[in-house]
PDB file of C-alpha atoms and ligand atoms in Angstrom:
ATOM      1  CA  MET Z1367       0.682 -16.080  15.057  1.00 88.00           C
ATOM      2  CA  LYS Z1368       0.335 -12.693  13.872  1.00 97.00           C
ATOM      3  CA  THR Z1369      -0.573 -12.993   9.951  1.00 98.00           C
ATOM      4  CA  ALA Z1370       0.128  -9.797   7.159  1.00 99.00           C
ATOM      5  CA  PHE Z1371      -0.377  -9.504   3.740  1.00 99.00           C
ATOM      6  CA  ILE Z1372       1.216  -6.956   1.970  1.00 99.00           C
ATOM      7  CA  THR Z1373       0.644  -5.878  -2.057  1.00 99.00           C
ATOM      8  CA  GLY Z1374       3.757  -4.578  -3.801  1.00 98.00           C
ATOM      9  CA  ALA Z1375       6.146  -5.781  -1.111  1.00 99.00           C
ATOM     10  CA  SER Z1376       9.299  -5.900  -3.376  1.00 98.00           C
ATOM     11  CA  ARG Z1377      11.653  -3.306  -3.560  1.00 98.00           C
ATOM     12  CA  GLY Z1378      10.953   0.526  -2.110  1.00 98.00           C
ATOM     13  CA  ILE Z1379       7.743   1.727   0.940  1.00 98.00           C
ATOM     14  CA  GLY Z1380       5.672  -1.860   0.227  1.00 99.00           C
ATOM     15  CA  LEU Z1381       9.484  -3.688   1.389  1.00 99.00           C
ATOM     16  CA  ALA Z1382      10.453  -1.406   3.791  1.00 99.00           C
ATOM     17  CA  ILE Z1383       6.811  -1.935   5.776  1.00 99.00           C
ATOM     18  CA  ALA Z1384       7.734  -5.864   5.341  1.00 99.00           C
ATOM     19  CA  GLU Z1385      10.894  -5.345   7.330  1.00 98.00           C
ATOM     20  CA  ALA Z1386       9.571  -3.305   9.758  1.00 98.00           C
ATOM     21  CA  LEU Z1387       6.318  -6.556  10.247  1.00 98.00           C
ATOM     22  CA  LYS Z1388       8.953  -8.933  10.654  1.00 98.00           C
ATOM     23  CA  GLU Z1389      10.995  -7.187  13.407  1.00 98.00           C
ATOM     24  CA  ASP Z1390       7.333  -7.347  14.789  1.00 98.00           C
ATOM     25  CA  GLY Z1391       7.317 -10.750  15.015  1.00 98.00           C
ATOM     26  CA  TYR Z1392       4.873 -11.513  12.194  1.00 98.00           C
ATOM     27  CA  THR Z1393       4.103 -13.857   9.774  1.00 98.00           C
ATOM     28  CA  LEU Z1394       4.240 -12.872   6.168  1.00 99.00           C
ATOM     29  CA  PHE Z1395       2.551 -13.263   3.009  1.00 99.00           C
ATOM     30  CA  LEU Z1396       4.634 -10.465  -0.038  1.00 99.00           C
ATOM     31  CA  ASN Z1397       2.780  -9.610  -2.663  1.00 99.00           C
ATOM     32  CA  CYS Z1398       4.764  -8.187  -6.477  1.00 98.00           C
ATOM     33  CA  ARG Z1399       4.027  -9.243 -10.058  1.00 98.00           C
ATOM     34  CA  HIS Z1400       7.296 -10.695 -10.482  1.00 98.00           C
ATOM     35  CA  MET Z1401       8.337 -13.770  -8.821  1.00 98.00           C
ATOM     36  CA  GLU Z1402      12.328 -12.973  -9.330  1.00 98.00           C
ATOM     37  CA  THR Z1403      12.584 -10.043  -7.458  1.00 98.00           C
ATOM     38  CA  LEU Z1404       9.591 -11.743  -4.347  1.00 98.00           C
ATOM     39  CA  GLU Z1405      11.373 -14.792  -4.384  1.00 98.00           C
ATOM     40  CA  PRO Z1406      14.809 -13.417  -3.199  1.00 98.00           C
ATOM     41  CA  ILE Z1407      13.210 -11.709  -1.009  1.00 98.00           C
ATOM     42  CA  CYS Z1408      10.627 -13.986   0.895  1.00 98.00           C
ATOM     43  CA  GLN Z1409      13.511 -15.953   1.378  1.00 98.00           C
ATOM     44  CA  ARG Z1410      15.476 -13.763   3.839  1.00 98.00           C
ATOM     45  CA  LEU Z1411      12.560 -12.500   5.469  1.00 98.00           C
ATOM     46  CA  GLU Z1412      11.194 -15.461   5.743  1.00 98.00           C
ATOM     47  CA  ALA Z1413       8.234 -14.872   3.828  1.00 99.00           C
ATOM     48  CA  HIS Z1414       5.433 -16.483   1.725  1.00 98.00           C
ATOM     49  CA  PRO Z1415       5.737 -15.128  -1.408  1.00 98.00           C
ATOM     50  CA  VAL Z1416       1.948 -14.537  -3.820  1.00 99.00           C
ATOM     51  CA  CYS Z1417       2.910 -13.468  -7.197  1.00 98.00           C
ATOM     52  CA  PHE Z1418       0.381 -11.889  -8.932  1.00 99.00           C
ATOM     53  CA  ASP Z1419      -1.388  -7.969  -9.815  1.00 99.00           C
ATOM     54  CA  ALA Z1420      -3.315  -6.776  -7.187  1.00 99.00           C
ATOM     55  CA  GLY Z1421      -5.516  -5.099  -9.774  1.00 99.00           C
ATOM     56  CA  SER Z1422      -7.352  -8.245 -10.955  1.00 99.00           C
ATOM     57  CA  PHE Z1423     -10.183  -9.930  -8.707  1.00 99.00           C
ATOM     58  CA  GLU Z1424      -9.718 -13.368  -9.870  1.00 98.00           C
ATOM     59  CA  ALA Z1425      -5.815 -13.177 -10.276  1.00 99.00           C
ATOM     60  CA  ALA Z1426      -6.148 -12.309  -6.357  1.00 99.00           C
ATOM     61  CA  ALA Z1427      -8.463 -15.043  -5.139  1.00 99.00           C
ATOM     62  CA  ALA Z1428      -7.061 -17.349  -6.891  1.00 99.00           C
ATOM     63  CA  ALA Z1429      -3.625 -16.699  -5.540  1.00 99.00           C
ATOM     64  CA  PHE Z1430      -5.035 -16.712  -1.745  1.00 99.00           C
ATOM     65  CA  ASP Z1431      -6.448 -19.896  -3.129  1.00 99.00           C
ATOM     66  CA  ALA Z1432      -2.946 -21.283  -3.891  1.00 98.00           C
ATOM     67  CA  CYS Z1433      -0.753 -19.581  -1.194  1.00 98.00           C
ATOM     68  CA  VAL Z1434      -2.215 -17.920   1.851  1.00 99.00           C
ATOM     69  CA  TRP Z1435      -5.334 -20.128   3.037  1.00 98.00           C
ATOM     70  CA  PRO Z1436      -3.024 -23.683   2.682  1.00 98.00           C
ATOM     71  CA  TYR Z1437      -1.180 -22.189   5.151  1.00 98.00           C
ATOM     72  CA  VAL Z1438      -3.449 -19.604   8.000  1.00 98.00           C
ATOM     73  CA  ASP Z1439      -7.318 -19.634   7.916  1.00 98.00           C
ATOM     74  CA  HIS Z1440      -7.239 -15.105   8.797  1.00 98.00           C
ATOM     75  CA  ILE Z1441      -4.758 -12.001   7.826  1.00 99.00           C
ATOM     76  CA  ASP Z1442      -4.776  -9.756  10.599  1.00 99.00           C
ATOM     77  CA  LEU Z1443      -3.137  -7.052   8.957  1.00 99.00           C
ATOM     78  CA  LEU Z1444      -3.535  -6.466   5.635  1.00 99.00           C
ATOM     79  CA  VAL Z1445      -1.675  -3.254   4.141  1.00 99.00           C
ATOM     80  CA  ASN Z1446      -2.828  -2.376   0.159  1.00 99.00           C
ATOM     81  CA  ASN Z1447       0.913  -0.949  -0.564  1.00 99.00           C
ATOM     82  CA  ALA Z1448       0.936  -1.444  -4.739  1.00 99.00           C
ATOM     83  CA  GLY Z1449       1.385   1.182  -6.509  1.00 98.00           C
ATOM     84  CA  ILE Z1450       2.542   2.834 -10.078  1.00 98.00           C
ATOM     85  CA  SER Z1451       2.042   6.393 -11.013  1.00 97.00           C
ATOM     86  CA  TYR Z1452       1.257   7.601 -14.477  1.00 97.00           C
ATOM     87  CA  VAL Z1453       2.860  11.712 -15.551  1.00 97.00           C
ATOM     88  CA  GLY Z1454       1.664  13.002 -18.370  1.00 98.00           C
ATOM     89  CA  LEU Z1455      -1.345  15.356 -19.704  1.00 98.00           C
ATOM     90  CA  LEU Z1456      -5.212  14.001 -19.110  1.00 98.00           C
ATOM     91  CA  GLN Z1457      -5.840  14.188 -23.222  1.00 98.00           C
ATOM     92  CA  ASP Z1458      -2.583  12.925 -23.822  1.00 98.00           C
ATOM     93  CA  MET Z1459      -3.577   9.338 -21.971  1.00 98.00           C
ATOM     94  CA  ASP Z1460      -4.415   6.132 -23.007  1.00 98.00           C
ATOM     95  CA  PRO Z1461      -7.205   4.957 -21.300  1.00 98.00           C
ATOM     96  CA  ASP Z1462      -5.998   1.935 -21.024  1.00 98.00           C
ATOM     97  CA  ASP Z1463      -3.422   3.526 -19.253  1.00 98.00           C
ATOM     98  CA  TRP Z1464      -6.250   4.679 -16.969  1.00 98.00           C
ATOM     99  CA  SER Z1465      -7.518   1.448 -16.253  1.00 98.00           C
ATOM    100  CA  ARG Z1466      -4.381   0.507 -15.290  1.00 98.00           C
ATOM    101  CA  VAL Z1467      -4.008   2.677 -12.756  1.00 99.00           C
ATOM    102  CA  ILE Z1468      -7.096   2.774 -11.180  1.00 99.00           C
ATOM    103  CA  SER Z1469      -7.389  -1.203 -11.042  1.00 99.00           C
ATOM    104  CA  THR Z1470      -3.761  -1.267  -9.641  1.00 99.00           C
ATOM    105  CA  ASN Z1471      -3.996   1.730  -7.257  1.00 99.00           C
ATOM    106  CA  LEU Z1472      -7.973   1.908  -6.231  1.00 99.00           C
ATOM    107  CA  THR Z1473      -9.613  -1.604  -7.362  1.00 99.00           C
ATOM    108  CA  SER Z1474      -6.608  -3.180  -5.298  1.00 99.00           C
ATOM    109  CA  VAL Z1475      -7.919  -1.647  -1.924  1.00 99.00           C
ATOM    110  CA  PHE Z1476     -11.411  -3.358  -2.763  1.00 99.00           C
ATOM    111  CA  ASN Z1477      -9.470  -6.327  -4.114  1.00 99.00           C
ATOM    112  CA  LEU Z1478      -7.186  -7.456  -0.790  1.00 99.00           C
ATOM    113  CA  SER Z1479      -9.978  -6.034   1.463  1.00 99.00           C
ATOM    114  CA  LYS Z1480     -12.841  -7.863   0.676  1.00 99.00           C
ATOM    115  CA  LEU Z1481     -10.687 -10.931   0.417  1.00 99.00           C
ATOM    116  CA  VAL Z1482      -9.530 -10.728   4.215  1.00 99.00           C
ATOM    117  CA  LEU Z1483     -11.838  -9.093   5.586  1.00 99.00           C
ATOM    118  CA  PRO Z1484     -14.736 -12.412   5.966  1.00 98.00           C
ATOM    119  CA  GLY Z1485     -12.322 -13.340   8.125  1.00 98.00           C
ATOM    120  CA  MET Z1486     -11.404 -10.537  10.057  1.00 98.00           C
ATOM    121  CA  ILE Z1487     -15.411 -10.553  10.508  1.00 98.00           C
ATOM    122  CA  ARG Z1488     -15.285 -13.788  12.056  1.00 98.00           C
ATOM    123  CA  ARG Z1489     -12.604 -12.968  14.573  1.00 98.00           C
ATOM    124  CA  GLN Z1490     -14.160  -9.908  15.425  1.00 98.00           C
ATOM    125  CA  THR Z1491     -10.564  -8.174  14.855  1.00 98.00           C
ATOM    126  CA  GLY Z1492      -8.348  -6.765  12.953  1.00 98.00           C
ATOM    127  CA  ASN Z1493      -6.170  -4.126  10.399  1.00 98.00           C
ATOM    128  CA  ILE Z1494      -6.007  -2.014   7.351  1.00 99.00           C
ATOM    129  CA  VAL Z1495      -3.944  -0.130   6.567  1.00 99.00           C
ATOM    130  CA  ASN Z1496      -3.713   1.446   2.454  1.00 99.00           C
ATOM    131  CA  ILE Z1497      -0.963   3.404   0.776  1.00 99.00           C
ATOM    132  CA  SER Z1498      -2.590   6.838  -0.653  1.00 99.00           C
ATOM    133  CA  SER Z1499      -0.637   9.795  -0.881  1.00 98.00           C
ATOM    134  CA  ILE Z1500      -1.295  13.593  -0.378  1.00 98.00           C
ATOM    135  CA  TRP Z1501      -1.835  13.945  -4.073  1.00 98.00           C
ATOM    136  CA  GLY Z1502      -5.522  12.185  -3.400  1.00 98.00           C
ATOM    137  CA  GLN Z1503      -6.058  15.537  -0.910  1.00 98.00           C
ATOM    138  CA  THR Z1504      -4.687  18.263  -3.432  1.00 98.00           C
ATOM    139  CA  GLY Z1505      -4.550  16.990  -6.961  1.00 98.00           C
ATOM    140  CA  ALA Z1506      -1.145  16.614  -8.997  1.00 98.00           C
ATOM    141  CA  SER Z1507      -0.924  18.504 -12.105  1.00 98.00           C
ATOM    142  CA  MET Z1508      -0.009  15.979 -15.297  1.00 98.00           C
ATOM    143  CA  GLU Z1509      -0.985  13.597 -12.149  1.00 98.00           C
ATOM    144  CA  VAL Z1510      -4.736  13.491 -12.427  1.00 98.00           C
ATOM    145  CA  ALA Z1511      -5.548   9.599 -12.915  1.00 98.00           C
ATOM    146  CA  TYR Z1512      -3.035   9.008  -9.859  1.00 98.00           C
ATOM    147  CA  SER Z1513      -4.397  11.561  -7.515  1.00 98.00           C
ATOM    148  CA  ALA Z1514      -7.928  10.224  -8.565  1.00 99.00           C
ATOM    149  CA  SER Z1515      -6.956   7.032  -7.917  1.00 99.00           C
ATOM    150  CA  LYS Z1516      -5.829   7.656  -4.310  1.00 99.00           C
ATOM    151  CA  GLY Z1517      -8.579  10.476  -3.971  1.00 99.00           C
ATOM    152  CA  GLY Z1518     -10.820   7.371  -3.877  1.00 99.00           C
ATOM    153  CA  VAL Z1519      -8.263   5.039  -1.372  1.00 99.00           C
ATOM    154  CA  ASP Z1520      -8.780   7.739   1.048  1.00 99.00           C
ATOM    155  CA  ALA Z1521     -13.322   7.904   0.420  1.00 99.00           C
ATOM    156  CA  LEU Z1522     -12.438   4.489   0.798  1.00 99.00           C
ATOM    157  CA  THR Z1523     -10.528   4.242   4.217  1.00 99.00           C
ATOM    158  CA  ARG Z1524     -13.093   6.615   5.802  1.00 99.00           C
ATOM    159  CA  ALA Z1525     -15.945   4.221   4.507  1.00 99.00           C
ATOM    160  CA  LEU Z1526     -15.188   1.430   5.070  1.00 99.00           C
ATOM    161  CA  ALA Z1527     -13.500   1.587   8.151  1.00 99.00           C
ATOM    162  CA  ARG Z1528     -17.318   2.422   9.173  1.00 98.00           C
ATOM    163  CA  GLU Z1529     -17.966  -0.468   7.126  1.00 99.00           C
ATOM    164  CA  VAL Z1530     -16.524  -2.675  10.014  1.00 99.00           C
ATOM    165  CA  ALA Z1531     -15.670  -1.143  12.951  1.00 99.00           C
ATOM    166  CA  PRO Z1532     -18.801  -2.720  14.921  1.00 98.00           C
ATOM    167  CA  SER Z1533     -16.551  -5.503  14.022  1.00 98.00           C
ATOM    168  CA  GLY Z1534     -13.694  -4.760  16.094  1.00 98.00           C
ATOM    169  CA  ILE Z1535     -12.083  -3.752  12.553  1.00 99.00           C
ATOM    170  CA  ARG Z1536      -9.549  -0.659  12.270  1.00 99.00           C
ATOM    171  CA  VAL Z1537      -9.177   0.561   8.907  1.00 99.00           C
ATOM    172  CA  ASN Z1538      -6.199   2.757   8.048  1.00 99.00           C
ATOM    173  CA  ALA Z1539      -4.300   5.542   5.382  1.00 99.00           C
ATOM    174  CA  VAL Z1540      -0.881   6.972   5.288  1.00 99.00           C
ATOM    175  CA  ALA Z1541      -1.056  10.199   2.193  1.00 99.00           C
ATOM    176  CA  CYS Z1542       3.181   9.964   1.991  1.00 98.00           C
ATOM    177  CA  GLY Z1543       4.507  13.007   0.509  1.00 98.00           C
ATOM    178  CA  VAL Z1544       7.761  12.756  -2.141  1.00 98.00           C
ATOM    179  CA  ILE Z1545       9.019   8.979  -1.032  1.00 98.00           C
ATOM    180  CA  ASP Z1546      12.522   8.367  -2.228  1.00 97.00           C
ATOM    181  CA  THR Z1547      11.580   5.335  -4.498  1.00 98.00           C
ATOM    182  CA  THR Z1548      11.961   4.191  -7.808  1.00 97.00           C
ATOM    183  CA  MET Z1549       8.789   5.674  -8.535  1.00 96.00           C
ATOM    184  CA  ASN Z1550      10.610   9.022  -7.984  1.00 95.00           C
ATOM    185  CA  ALA Z1551      13.847   7.689 -10.427  1.00 92.00           C
ATOM    186  CA  HIS Z1552      12.185   9.512 -13.354  1.00 91.00           C
ATOM    187  CA  LEU Z1553      13.175  12.747 -11.914  1.00 95.00           C
ATOM    188  CA  ASP Z1554      16.534  14.209 -12.397  1.00 96.00           C
ATOM    189  CA  PRO Z1555      18.907  15.880  -9.929  1.00 96.00           C
ATOM    190  CA  GLN Z1556      17.542  19.591 -10.699  1.00 98.00           C
ATOM    191  CA  GLU Z1557      14.200  18.391 -10.816  1.00 96.00           C
ATOM    192  CA  LYS Z1558      14.696  16.291  -6.910  1.00 97.00           C
ATOM    193  CA  THR Z1559      16.821  19.689  -5.884  1.00 98.00           C
ATOM    194  CA  ASP Z1560      13.781  21.801  -6.762  1.00 97.00           C
ATOM    195  CA  LEU Z1561      10.983  18.857  -4.946  1.00 97.00           C
ATOM    196  CA  ALA Z1562      12.900  19.515  -2.085  1.00 98.00           C
ATOM    197  CA  ASN Z1563      13.173  22.779  -1.746  1.00 98.00           C
ATOM    198  CA  GLU Z1564       8.904  22.589  -1.619  1.00 97.00           C
ATOM    199  CA  ILE Z1565       9.525  20.606   1.216  1.00 98.00           C
ATOM    200  CA  GLY Z1566       9.368  21.974   5.185  1.00 98.00           C
ATOM    201  CA  LEU Z1567      11.865  19.882   6.104  1.00 98.00           C
ATOM    202  CA  GLY Z1568      13.782  20.047   3.105  1.00 98.00           C
ATOM    203  CA  ARG Z1569      14.359  16.271   1.689  1.00 98.00           C
ATOM    204  CA  PHE Z1570      12.268  13.414   0.453  1.00 98.00           C
ATOM    205  CA  GLY Z1571      11.059  11.048   3.077  1.00 98.00           C
ATOM    206  CA  ARG Z1572      12.987   7.710   3.941  1.00 98.00           C
ATOM    207  CA  THR Z1573      11.060   4.080   3.188  1.00 98.00           C
ATOM    208  CA  GLU Z1574      11.537   3.083   7.269  1.00 98.00           C
ATOM    209  CA  GLU Z1575       9.615   6.284   7.409  1.00 98.00           C
ATOM    210  CA  ILE Z1576       6.716   5.447   6.280  1.00 99.00           C
ATOM    211  CA  ALA Z1577       7.215   2.020   7.441  1.00 99.00           C
ATOM    212  CA  SER Z1578       6.755   3.444  11.054  1.00 98.00           C
ATOM    213  CA  VAL Z1579       3.665   4.862  10.917  1.00 99.00           C
ATOM    214  CA  VAL Z1580       2.372   1.696   9.437  1.00 99.00           C
ATOM    215  CA  ARG Z1581       3.763   0.032  12.655  1.00 98.00           C
ATOM    216  CA  PHE Z1582       2.297   2.461  14.790  1.00 98.00           C
ATOM    217  CA  LEU Z1583      -1.283   2.036  12.854  1.00 98.00           C
ATOM    218  CA  ALA Z1584      -1.313  -1.676  13.116  1.00 98.00           C
ATOM    219  CA  SER Z1585      -0.178  -1.068  16.938  1.00 98.00           C
ATOM    220  CA  GLU Z1586      -2.493  -1.544  20.265  1.00 98.00           C
ATOM    221  CA  SER Z1587      -1.149   2.117  20.679  1.00 98.00           C
ATOM    222  CA  ALA Z1588      -3.729   3.056  17.815  1.00 98.00           C
ATOM    223  CA  SER Z1589      -6.444   1.253  19.019  1.00 98.00           C
ATOM    224  CA  TYR Z1590      -8.778   3.801  18.864  1.00 98.00           C
ATOM    225  CA  ILE Z1591      -7.739   5.581  15.893  1.00 99.00           C
ATOM    226  CA  THR Z1592      -9.497   3.986  12.812  1.00 99.00           C
ATOM    227  CA  GLY Z1593     -11.135   6.324   9.239  1.00 99.00           C
ATOM    228  CA  GLN Z1594      -8.103   8.049   9.747  1.00 99.00           C
ATOM    229  CA  ILE Z1595      -5.910   9.148   6.692  1.00 98.00           C
ATOM    230  CA  LEU Z1596      -2.733  10.143   8.288  1.00 98.00           C
ATOM    231  CA  THR Z1597      -0.559  12.577   6.420  1.00 98.00           C
ATOM    232  CA  VAL Z1598       3.728  11.460   6.645  1.00 98.00           C
ATOM    233  CA  ASP Z1599       5.118  14.301   4.132  1.00 98.00           C
ATOM    234  CA  GLY Z1600       7.391  16.643   5.824  1.00 98.00           C
ATOM    235  CA  ALA Z1601       5.615  19.473   6.020  1.00 98.00           C
ATOM    236  CA  MET Z1602       4.581  19.494   1.943  1.00 98.00           C
ATOM    237  CA  ILE Z1603       1.156  20.651   2.186  1.00 96.00           C
TER     238      ILE Z1603
HETATM  239  N1  NAP U3159       7.269   7.239  -3.612  1.00 84.10           N
HETATM  240  C1  NAP U3159       7.195   8.013  -3.038  1.00 84.10           C
HETATM  241  O1  NAP U3159       6.981   9.639  -3.408  1.00 84.10           O
HETATM  242  C2  NAP U3159       5.080   8.030  -3.134  1.00 84.10           C
HETATM  243  C3  NAP U3159       4.436   9.519  -2.787  1.00 84.10           C
HETATM  244  C4  NAP U3159       2.953   8.806  -2.151  1.00 84.10           C
HETATM  245  C5  NAP U3159       2.617   7.521  -2.081  1.00 84.10           C
HETATM  246  N2  NAP U3159       2.685   6.719  -2.608  1.00 84.10           N
HETATM  247  C6  NAP U3159       3.116   5.355  -2.581  1.00 84.10           C
HETATM  248  O2  NAP U3159       3.655   4.420  -1.467  1.00 84.10           O
HETATM  249  C7  NAP U3159       3.230   2.962  -2.296  1.00 84.10           C
HETATM  250  C8  NAP U3159       4.073   2.243  -2.797  1.00 84.10           C
HETATM  251  O3  NAP U3159       5.648   3.600  -3.671  1.00 84.10           O
HETATM  252  P1  NAP U3159       7.316   3.341  -3.808  1.00 84.10           P
HETATM  253  O4  NAP U3159       7.220   4.742  -4.243  1.00 84.10           O
HETATM  254  O5  NAP U3159       7.148   2.386  -2.870  1.00 84.10           O
HETATM  255  O6  NAP U3159       6.852   2.610  -5.470  1.00 84.10           O
HETATM  256  P2  NAP U3159       7.454   1.099  -6.044  1.00 84.10           P
HETATM  257  O7  NAP U3159       9.593   1.731  -5.216  1.00 84.10           O
HETATM  258  O8  NAP U3159       7.853   1.843  -7.797  1.00 84.10           O
HETATM  259  O9  NAP U3159       7.174  -0.470  -5.558  1.00 84.10           O
HETATM  260  C9  NAP U3159       5.779  -0.389  -6.073  1.00 84.10           C
HETATM  261  C10 NAP U3159       6.224  -1.823  -5.932  1.00 84.10           C
HETATM  262  O10 NAP U3159       4.357  -2.362  -6.357  1.00 84.10           O
HETATM  263  C11 NAP U3159       4.185  -3.316  -7.123  1.00 84.10           C
HETATM  264  N3  NAP U3159       3.460  -3.608  -7.630  1.00 84.10           N
HETATM  265  C12 NAP U3159       3.490  -2.285  -9.230  1.00 84.10           C
HETATM  266  N4  NAP U3159       2.131  -2.688  -9.677  1.00 84.10           N
HETATM  267  C13 NAP U3159       1.424  -4.178  -8.946  1.00 84.10           C
HETATM  268  C14 NAP U3159      -0.091  -4.856  -8.991  1.00 84.10           C
HETATM  269  N5  NAP U3159      -0.686  -4.679 -10.295  1.00 84.10           N
HETATM  270  N6  NAP U3159       0.262  -5.952  -8.349  1.00 84.10           N
HETATM  271  C15 NAP U3159       0.621  -6.281  -7.054  1.00 84.10           C
HETATM  272  N7  NAP U3159       2.226  -5.376  -6.973  1.00 84.10           N
HETATM  273  C16 NAP U3159       2.714  -4.425  -7.945  1.00 84.10           C
HETATM  274  C17 NAP U3159       5.762  -3.165  -7.197  1.00 84.10           C
HETATM  275  O11 NAP U3159       6.425  -4.551  -8.052  1.00 84.10           O
HETATM  276  P3  NAP U3159       6.074  -5.428  -9.617  1.00 84.10           P
HETATM  277  O12 NAP U3159       6.100  -4.001 -10.297  1.00 84.10           O
HETATM  278  O13 NAP U3159       7.161  -6.541  -9.554  1.00 84.10           O
HETATM  279  O14 NAP U3159       4.570  -5.553  -8.812  1.00 84.10           O
HETATM  280  C18 NAP U3159       6.659  -2.983  -5.527  1.00 84.10           C
HETATM  281  O15 NAP U3159       6.941  -4.070  -5.251  1.00 84.10           O
HETATM  282  C19 NAP U3159       2.124   3.156  -4.031  1.00 84.10           C
HETATM  283  O16 NAP U3159       0.563   2.754  -4.111  1.00 84.10           O
HETATM  284  C20 NAP U3159       2.416   4.413  -4.269  1.00 84.10           C
HETATM  285  O17 NAP U3159       1.483   5.063  -5.465  1.00 84.10           O
HETATM  286  C21 NAP U3159       4.891   6.859  -2.870  1.00 84.10           C
END
């Protein structure tokens, strides 16, 4: 039995990844903060709901004890997908908002990796895929905290890949461009058209187009790929 844990799986990219991995035969453990949205998805995908704030290590550890470890003794694939954005000037940003972006997008990757790595190391195999952003590479005006968090995810990915490679564990990231999800729902139609015009392929990416890359990185076809940040942005940067 192959097991996968996906954070932020109730909609958008995380949900598309869950659906793709279900097709690949994984037993799924799906996370987000709201049980009312997670439960019906878990029923449809025959998955285990694991509801907690991924930015809190205490909450994550308690949820694993209650909802994961009673059923399986290891996770084969961890997808760190949970993320939030914050659009605004740095000087107007509240310190609490800074902390929330960093804990949700970056500290969560530490939290979940720390929980699954002992089982992976014991079995000398495992896979971690982190969902990053092109803004982690270029930086985005009005998204300083978000860009910093994703730059951190990229550095964490490269460093952890080196650290756990001797244990047969691979760690990679997918740096997404603009993907059509609720994260971009704040844009009006004209802003969406202008943004699409900045993309080589002339359109936003689809969630399935990220899920298929995660699927590839998790597969044996990618058995010699680790420590990489794979950019999937339709030629935006
Ligand atoms: N869409 C894009 O253009 C784009 C571009 C680059 C990178 N990305 C990255 O792709 C990932 C997914 O984004 P998306 O566009 O699919 O966003 P989305 O549609 O807003 O979905 C975000 C998911 O994360 C969950 N979530 C948020 N905060 C959480 C927390 N503290 N703990 C656990 N779950 C949490 C949400 O559920 P709850 O709110 O119920 O917790 C939801 O399931 C993020 O890491 C994002 O930064 C997206």
